[in-house]
Amino acid sequence: GQGVEQPAKLMSVEGTFARVNCTYSTSGFNGLSWYQQREGQAPVFLSYVVLDGLKDSGHFSTFLSRSNGYSYLLLTELQIKDSASYLCAVRDTNAYKVIFGKGTHLHVLP
Amino acid sequence: GALVYQYPRRTICKSGTSMRMECQAVGFQATSVAWYRQSPQKTFELIALSTVNSAIKYEQNFTQEKFPISHPNLSFSSMTVLNAYLEDRGLYLCGARVGTEDTQYFGPGTRLLVL
């Protein structure tokens, strides 16, 4: 079936890195976005990718492989404050239809 | 900068009653407003998309009869949850988009509790 899948939880250590994976299966593809969401708050936009490859945005980088229906969000030099949920959202070919994953809760350990 | 306000932030209603929530874009004109519900299980669902000069498009499992939406201008949208029941609990988010940008600016959400 169609959908966006992410692991529910991820743990990593302060100062290292974390990779949040996202796989998707949709009828069409018109871009993928990553959002950060803290408990009780609205999602905050991080990145948007539509072409294959790695997009380096400093602390956050995103990778996309359209042929594999796969993306990841890479956080480097982790800080405790990076602990949050990270949502993957795929825009279907129907221009404004966006399908969200359930999010991956990242816990950064000291 | 672009800001999106939602009101109320939290509301409690009795089962079978209705409640209205509002979304206000400040500092920009939203060409489209999408309403989402994030359930207690964290599932993110698109309820409907309202685009300027187009009819409001509801997703499967959501209807105008249950979630009527008003989008009178480029800065404001409201949605009502009619005849609310337990399964309607969750965080209702509005996402406003500018032009053809992919970025959606989310409001802080309206948390609905149904007793």
Tab-separated table of C-alpha atoms in Angstrom, chain A residues 30-33 35 37 39-45 47-48 87 91 94-103, chain B residues 9 32 36 38 41-44 46 49 51 57 59 91 93 97 99-104 106-109 111:
chain	number	residue	atom	x	y	z
A	30	ASN	CA	6.836	15.622	-6.173
A	31	GLY	CA	9.329	16.210	-3.372
A	32	LEU	CA	10.096	15.182	0.186
A	33	SER	CA	10.316	17.396	3.260
A	35	TYR	CA	10.268	18.634	9.812
A	37	GLN	CA	8.575	18.622	16.030
A	39	GLU	CA	6.408	17.693	22.178
A	40	GLY	CA	3.207	19.716	22.106
A	41	GLN	CA	4.462	22.043	19.390
A	42	ALA	CA	3.918	22.451	15.673
A	43	PRO	CA	6.345	20.951	13.146
A	44	VAL	CA	9.166	23.214	11.986
A	45	PHE	CA	10.382	22.943	8.404
A	47	SER	CA	14.580	20.699	4.420
A	48	TYR	CA	13.021	19.932	1.058
A	87	LEU	CA	8.845	13.914	10.474
A	91	ARG	CA	4.323	15.299	-1.673
A	94	ASN	CA	-1.369	15.713	-6.796
A	95	ALA	CA	0.382	18.993	-6.166
A	96	TYR	CA	-0.599	19.767	-2.626
A	97	LYS	CA	-1.269	16.343	-1.207
A	98	VAL	CA	1.347	15.670	1.424
A	99	ILE	CA	1.652	12.352	3.233
A	100	PHE	CA	3.416	12.395	6.588
A	101	GLY	CA	5.209	9.589	8.360
A	102	LYS	CA	4.530	9.081	12.061
A	103	GLY	CA	7.866	10.561	12.956
B	9	ARG	CA	-4.669	26.451	21.683
B	32	SER	CA	-3.387	27.625	0.371
B	36	TYR	CA	-4.203	18.324	9.542
B	38	GLN	CA	-2.298	14.542	14.543
B	41	GLN	CA	-0.934	7.866	18.285
B	42	LYS	CA	0.997	10.543	16.352
B	43	THR	CA	-0.500	9.710	12.967
B	44	PHE	CA	-0.526	12.803	10.795
B	46	LEU	CA	-4.511	15.613	6.000
B	49	LEU	CA	-6.801	21.578	1.462
B	51	THR	CA	-6.711	26.915	-2.118
B	57	LYS	CA	-10.671	19.407	-1.309
B	59	GLU	CA	-9.356	13.756	1.888
B	91	LEU	CA	-3.901	18.149	17.671
B	93	LEU	CA	-2.741	21.908	12.765
B	97	ARG	CA	1.739	27.860	2.039
B	99	GLY	CA	2.693	30.811	-3.606
B	100	THR	CA	4.246	27.663	-5.017
B	101	GLU	CA	6.822	27.270	-2.244
B	102	ASP	CA	6.942	23.853	-0.736
B	103	THR	CA	7.467	25.258	2.722
B	104	GLN	CA	4.417	25.082	4.892
B	106	PHE	CA	2.459	25.573	10.651
B	107	GLY	CA	0.476	27.110	13.416
B	108	PRO	CA	0.978	25.823	16.976
B	109	GLY	CA	-2.159	23.746	16.717
B	111	ARG	CA	-5.580	20.505	20.903
